[in-house]
Tab-separated table of C-alpha atoms in Angstrom:
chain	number	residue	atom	x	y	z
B	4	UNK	CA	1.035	4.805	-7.817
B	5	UNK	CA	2.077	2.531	-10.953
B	6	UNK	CA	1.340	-0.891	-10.386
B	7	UNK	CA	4.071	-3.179	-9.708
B	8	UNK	CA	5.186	-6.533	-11.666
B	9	UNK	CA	7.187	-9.203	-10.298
B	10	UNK	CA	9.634	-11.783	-12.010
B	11	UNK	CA	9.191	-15.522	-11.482
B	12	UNK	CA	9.110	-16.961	-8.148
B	13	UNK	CA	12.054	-18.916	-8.891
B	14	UNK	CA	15.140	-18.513	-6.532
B	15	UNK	CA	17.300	-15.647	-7.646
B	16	UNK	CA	20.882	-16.656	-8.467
B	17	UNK	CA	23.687	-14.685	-6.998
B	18	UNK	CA	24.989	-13.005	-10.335
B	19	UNK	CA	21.639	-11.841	-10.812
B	20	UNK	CA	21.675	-9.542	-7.999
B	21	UNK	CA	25.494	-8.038	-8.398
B	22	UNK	CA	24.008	-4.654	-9.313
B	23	UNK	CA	23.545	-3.867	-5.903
B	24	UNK	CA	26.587	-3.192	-3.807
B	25	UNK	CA	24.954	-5.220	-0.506
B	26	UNK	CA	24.019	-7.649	-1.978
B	27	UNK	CA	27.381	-8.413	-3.755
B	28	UNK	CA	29.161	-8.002	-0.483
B	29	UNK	CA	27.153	-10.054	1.366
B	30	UNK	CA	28.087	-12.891	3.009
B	31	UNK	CA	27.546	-16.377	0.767
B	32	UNK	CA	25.753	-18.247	3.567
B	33	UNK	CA	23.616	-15.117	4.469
B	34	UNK	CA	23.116	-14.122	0.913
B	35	UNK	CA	22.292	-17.647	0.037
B	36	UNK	CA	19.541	-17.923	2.648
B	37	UNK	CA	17.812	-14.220	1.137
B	38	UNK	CA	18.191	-15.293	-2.127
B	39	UNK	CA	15.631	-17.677	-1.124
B	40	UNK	CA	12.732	-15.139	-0.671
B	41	UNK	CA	13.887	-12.610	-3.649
B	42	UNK	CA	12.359	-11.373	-6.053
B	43	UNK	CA	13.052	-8.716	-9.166
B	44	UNK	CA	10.303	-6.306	-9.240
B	45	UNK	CA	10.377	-3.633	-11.559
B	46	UNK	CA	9.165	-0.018	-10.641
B	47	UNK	CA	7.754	3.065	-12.442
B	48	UNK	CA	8.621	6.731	-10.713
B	49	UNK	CA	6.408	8.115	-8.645
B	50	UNK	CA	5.962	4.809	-6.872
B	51	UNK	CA	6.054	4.976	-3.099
B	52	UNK	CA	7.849	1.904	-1.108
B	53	UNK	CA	6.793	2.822	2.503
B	54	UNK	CA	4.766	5.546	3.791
B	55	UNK	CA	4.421	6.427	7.675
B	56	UNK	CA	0.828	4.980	7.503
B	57	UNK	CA	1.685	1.740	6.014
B	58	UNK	CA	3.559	-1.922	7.285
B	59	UNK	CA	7.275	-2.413	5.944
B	60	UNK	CA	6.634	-5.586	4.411
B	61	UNK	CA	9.490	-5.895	2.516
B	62	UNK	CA	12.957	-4.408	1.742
B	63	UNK	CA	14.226	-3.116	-1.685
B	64	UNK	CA	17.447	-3.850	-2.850
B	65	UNK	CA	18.092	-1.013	-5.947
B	66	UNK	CA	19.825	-2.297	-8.810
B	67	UNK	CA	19.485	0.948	-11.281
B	68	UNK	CA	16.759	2.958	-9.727
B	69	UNK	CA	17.014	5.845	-6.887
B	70	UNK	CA	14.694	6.510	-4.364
B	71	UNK	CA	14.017	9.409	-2.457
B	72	UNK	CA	13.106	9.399	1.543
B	73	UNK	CA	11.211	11.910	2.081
B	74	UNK	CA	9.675	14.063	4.985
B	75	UNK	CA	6.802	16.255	5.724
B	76	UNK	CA	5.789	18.638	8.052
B	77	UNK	CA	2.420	20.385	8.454
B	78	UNK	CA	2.003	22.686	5.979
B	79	UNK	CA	5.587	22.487	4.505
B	80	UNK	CA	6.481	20.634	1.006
B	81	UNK	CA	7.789	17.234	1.740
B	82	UNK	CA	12.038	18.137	2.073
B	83	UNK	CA	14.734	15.189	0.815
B	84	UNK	CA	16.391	13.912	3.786
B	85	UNK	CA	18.332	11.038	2.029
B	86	UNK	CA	18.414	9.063	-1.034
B	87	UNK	CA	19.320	5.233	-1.647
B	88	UNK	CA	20.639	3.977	-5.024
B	89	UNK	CA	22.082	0.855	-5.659
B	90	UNK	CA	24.855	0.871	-2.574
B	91	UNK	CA	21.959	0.289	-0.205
B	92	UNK	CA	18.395	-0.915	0.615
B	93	UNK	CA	15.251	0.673	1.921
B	94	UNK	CA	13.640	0.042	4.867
B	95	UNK	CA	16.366	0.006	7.399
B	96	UNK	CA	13.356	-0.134	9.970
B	97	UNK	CA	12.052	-3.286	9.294
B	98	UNK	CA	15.774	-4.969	10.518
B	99	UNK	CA	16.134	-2.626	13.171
B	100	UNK	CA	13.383	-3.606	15.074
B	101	UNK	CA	10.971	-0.564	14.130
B	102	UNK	CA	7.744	0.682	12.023
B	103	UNK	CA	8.170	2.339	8.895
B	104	UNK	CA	9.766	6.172	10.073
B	105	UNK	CA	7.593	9.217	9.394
B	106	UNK	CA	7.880	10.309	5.924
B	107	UNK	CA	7.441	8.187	2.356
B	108	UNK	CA	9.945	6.783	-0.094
B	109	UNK	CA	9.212	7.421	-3.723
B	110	UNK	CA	11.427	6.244	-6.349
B	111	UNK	CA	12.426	8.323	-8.608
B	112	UNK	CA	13.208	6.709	-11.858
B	113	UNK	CA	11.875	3.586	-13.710
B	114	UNK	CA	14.201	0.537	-13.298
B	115	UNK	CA	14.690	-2.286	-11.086
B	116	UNK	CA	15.125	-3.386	-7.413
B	117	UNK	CA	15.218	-6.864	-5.473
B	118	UNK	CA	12.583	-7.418	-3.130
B	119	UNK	CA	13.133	-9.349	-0.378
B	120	UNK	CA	11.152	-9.972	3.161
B	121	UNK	CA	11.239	-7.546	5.638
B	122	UNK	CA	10.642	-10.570	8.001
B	123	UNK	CA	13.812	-12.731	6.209
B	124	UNK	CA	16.283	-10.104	6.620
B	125	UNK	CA	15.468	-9.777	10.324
B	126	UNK	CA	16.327	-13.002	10.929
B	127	UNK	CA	19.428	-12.273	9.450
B	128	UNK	CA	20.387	-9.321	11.096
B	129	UNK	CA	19.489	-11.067	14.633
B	130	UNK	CA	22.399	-13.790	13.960
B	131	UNK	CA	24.493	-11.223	14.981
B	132	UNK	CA	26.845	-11.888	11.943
B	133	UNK	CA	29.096	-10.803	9.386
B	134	UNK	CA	25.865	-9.579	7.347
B	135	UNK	CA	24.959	-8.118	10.334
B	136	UNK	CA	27.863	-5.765	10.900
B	137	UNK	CA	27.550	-5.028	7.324
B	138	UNK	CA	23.886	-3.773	8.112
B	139	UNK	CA	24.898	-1.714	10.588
B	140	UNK	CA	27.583	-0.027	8.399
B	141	UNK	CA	25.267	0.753	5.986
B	142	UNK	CA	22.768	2.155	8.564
B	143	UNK	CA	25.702	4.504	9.908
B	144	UNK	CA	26.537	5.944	6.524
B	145	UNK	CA	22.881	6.542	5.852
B	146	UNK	CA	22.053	8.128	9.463
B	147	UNK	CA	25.269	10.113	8.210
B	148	UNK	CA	23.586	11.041	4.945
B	149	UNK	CA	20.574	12.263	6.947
B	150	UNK	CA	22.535	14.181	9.558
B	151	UNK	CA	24.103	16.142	6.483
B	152	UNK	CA	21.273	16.409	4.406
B	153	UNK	CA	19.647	18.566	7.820
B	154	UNK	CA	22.840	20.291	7.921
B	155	UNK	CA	22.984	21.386	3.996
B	156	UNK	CA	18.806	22.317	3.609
B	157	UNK	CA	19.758	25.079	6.446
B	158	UNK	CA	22.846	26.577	5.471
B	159	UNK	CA	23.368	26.149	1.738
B	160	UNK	CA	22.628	27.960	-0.797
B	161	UNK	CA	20.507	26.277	-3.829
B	162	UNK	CA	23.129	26.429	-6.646
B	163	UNK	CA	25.796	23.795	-4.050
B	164	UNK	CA	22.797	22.419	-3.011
B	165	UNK	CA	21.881	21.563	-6.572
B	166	UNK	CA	25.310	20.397	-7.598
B	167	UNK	CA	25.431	17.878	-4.745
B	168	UNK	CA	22.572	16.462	-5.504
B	169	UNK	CA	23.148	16.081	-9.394
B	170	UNK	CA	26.710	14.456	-8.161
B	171	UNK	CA	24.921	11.888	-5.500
B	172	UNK	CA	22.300	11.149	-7.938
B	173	UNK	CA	24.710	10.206	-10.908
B	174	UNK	CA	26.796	7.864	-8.395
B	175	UNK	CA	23.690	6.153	-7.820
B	176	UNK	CA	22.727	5.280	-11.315
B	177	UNK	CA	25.038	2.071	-13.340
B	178	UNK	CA	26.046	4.238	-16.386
B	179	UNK	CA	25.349	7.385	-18.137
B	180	UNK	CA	24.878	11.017	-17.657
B	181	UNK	CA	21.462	11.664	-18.060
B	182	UNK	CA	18.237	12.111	-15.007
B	183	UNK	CA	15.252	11.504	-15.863
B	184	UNK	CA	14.094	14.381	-13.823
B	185	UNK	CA	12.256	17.851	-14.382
B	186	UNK	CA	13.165	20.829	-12.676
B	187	UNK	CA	9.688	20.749	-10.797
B	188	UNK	CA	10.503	16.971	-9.436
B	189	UNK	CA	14.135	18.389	-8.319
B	190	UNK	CA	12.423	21.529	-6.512
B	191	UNK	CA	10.122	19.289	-4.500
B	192	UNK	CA	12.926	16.733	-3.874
B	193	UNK	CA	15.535	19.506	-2.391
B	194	UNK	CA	12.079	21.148	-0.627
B	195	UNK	CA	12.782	24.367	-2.425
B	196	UNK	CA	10.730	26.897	-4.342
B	197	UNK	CA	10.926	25.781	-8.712
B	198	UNK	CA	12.014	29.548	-9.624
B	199	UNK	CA	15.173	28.933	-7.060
B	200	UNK	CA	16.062	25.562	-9.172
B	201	UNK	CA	15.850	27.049	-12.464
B	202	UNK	CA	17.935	30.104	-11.469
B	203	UNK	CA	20.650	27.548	-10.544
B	204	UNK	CA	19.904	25.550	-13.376
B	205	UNK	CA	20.084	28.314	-15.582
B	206	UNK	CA	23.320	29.290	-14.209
B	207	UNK	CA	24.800	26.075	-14.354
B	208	UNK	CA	23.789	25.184	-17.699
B	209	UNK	CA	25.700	28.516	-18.816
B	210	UNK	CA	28.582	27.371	-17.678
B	211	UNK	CA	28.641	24.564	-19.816
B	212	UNK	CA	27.550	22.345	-16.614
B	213	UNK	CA	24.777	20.809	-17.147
B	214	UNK	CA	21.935	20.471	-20.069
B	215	UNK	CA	18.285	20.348	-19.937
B	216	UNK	CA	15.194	19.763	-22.078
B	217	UNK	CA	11.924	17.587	-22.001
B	218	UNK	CA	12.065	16.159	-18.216
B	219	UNK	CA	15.959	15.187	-18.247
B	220	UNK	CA	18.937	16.837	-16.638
B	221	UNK	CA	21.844	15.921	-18.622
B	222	UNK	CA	25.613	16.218	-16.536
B	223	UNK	CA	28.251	17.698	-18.978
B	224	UNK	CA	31.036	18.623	-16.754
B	225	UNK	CA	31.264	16.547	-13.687
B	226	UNK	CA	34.783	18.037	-12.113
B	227	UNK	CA	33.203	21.536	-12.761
B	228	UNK	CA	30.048	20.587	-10.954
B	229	UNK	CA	32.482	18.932	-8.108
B	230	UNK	CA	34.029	22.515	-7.702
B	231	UNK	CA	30.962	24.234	-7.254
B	232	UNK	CA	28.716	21.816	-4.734
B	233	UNK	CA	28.597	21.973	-1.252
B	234	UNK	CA	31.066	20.313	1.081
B	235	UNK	CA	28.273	17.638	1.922
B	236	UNK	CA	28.637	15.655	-1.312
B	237	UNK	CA	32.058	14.788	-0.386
B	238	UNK	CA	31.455	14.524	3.536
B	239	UNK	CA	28.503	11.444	2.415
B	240	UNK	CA	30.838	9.770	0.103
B	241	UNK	CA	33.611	9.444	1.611
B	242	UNK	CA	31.506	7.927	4.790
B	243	UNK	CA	29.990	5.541	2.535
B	244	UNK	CA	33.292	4.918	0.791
B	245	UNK	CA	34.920	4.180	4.075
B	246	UNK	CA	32.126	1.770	5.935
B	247	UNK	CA	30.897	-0.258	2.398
B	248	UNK	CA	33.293	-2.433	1.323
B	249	UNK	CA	34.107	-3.753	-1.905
B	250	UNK	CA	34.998	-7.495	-1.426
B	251	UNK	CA	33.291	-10.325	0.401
B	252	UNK	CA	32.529	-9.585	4.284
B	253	UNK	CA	33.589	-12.170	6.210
């Protein structure tokens, strides 16, 4: 794991944490009282947030970074069950009431998050508030994300799987086209074997889809990679779309 490096101590002011939707829908009060405890913490990839064996300390706010929950079974690659960019936070748990859930996250490209508390946003969430609600709205569209995530690793094929996941990923990321990503990291993210990934990667790059070379993924063609992905990358945004809004909660 990369080490990590903190900012200043100093409390963060609320346009400095706009890049994550959440956060800039929070409520002012509640957001005011969090801002207290936050931090910007920059992260490397490969570094791993939670792990089943560890304490949920704190919870990470992305502002340009995705991270990957991930998990295992005995003797079985670790298998993507959802992935949190910046219109959410990890470590759910730690406000629900619970311990870190089996598995690890692992972000998966350098950039930035804001850390904050595990401890302070519990507090929140027990006020039983407008940033609560908005909590539990996120929670449903991630349980959703999980629930079709299970549904699309048993029935789809790779190449839909692949597109989805290209599609997600680039929603998650402020600006650009281009993943930071080899086809080995996307074969153990989607828990499928590397010659399956660069069959579909092969086939979507001729057809003008997608471009590849030295550990990024470049999207060319969004609409054509819409057409051929699964029905799950539509079925997880538009849940998301519908239970995050994009003004104040009140």
């Amino acid at each position: 794991m990369h080490a990590i490096t903190t900012s200043s101590h100093a409390p963060l002011p609320r346009s400095a944490v706009q890049a994550n939707r959440l956060l800039a829908v929070m409520p002012n009060d509640a957001l005011d009282r969090l801002l207290q405890d936050a931090e910007k913490v920059r992260l490397a990839a490969g570094d791993v947030l939670y792990s089943s064996d560890s304490t949920l300390t704190h919870t990470y706010f992305p502002a340009d970074i995705i991270v990957t929950l991930l998990l295992e079974t005995s003797g079985r690659p670790a298998t993507k069950v959802a992935m949190v960019g910046r219109e959410g936070v990890v470590g759910v748990s730690a406000f629900m009431g619970g311990a870190p859930p089996p598995g690890r996250a692992v972000v998966l490209n350098d950039g930035n998050v804001f850390k904050i508390p595990a401890a302070a946003l519990k507090t929140e969430f027990d006020l039983n508030g407008a940033a609560t609600r908005l909590l539990l709205r996120y929670t449903q569209s991630l349980v959703t994300q999980m629930a079709q995530s299970a549904v699309c690793n048993r029935h789809h094929q790779i190449e839909p799987q692949l597109c989805s996941w290209l599609l997600s990923s680039m929603d998650r990321l402020p600006k650009g086209n281009t993943l930071p990503v080899t086809q080995e990291m996307v074969a153990s993210i989607l828990g499928v074997r590397r010659e399956g990934i660069s069959q579909a990667a092969g086939t979507l790059r001729q057809s003008g889809l997608i471009d590849f070379r030295r550990g990024r993924i470049n999207v060319l063609d969004r609409p054509g990679l819409l057409a051929r992905s699964c029905e799950c990358y539509a079925v997880v945004k538009r849940e998301t779309d519908r239970l995050l809004p994009d003004r104040l909660a009140n």
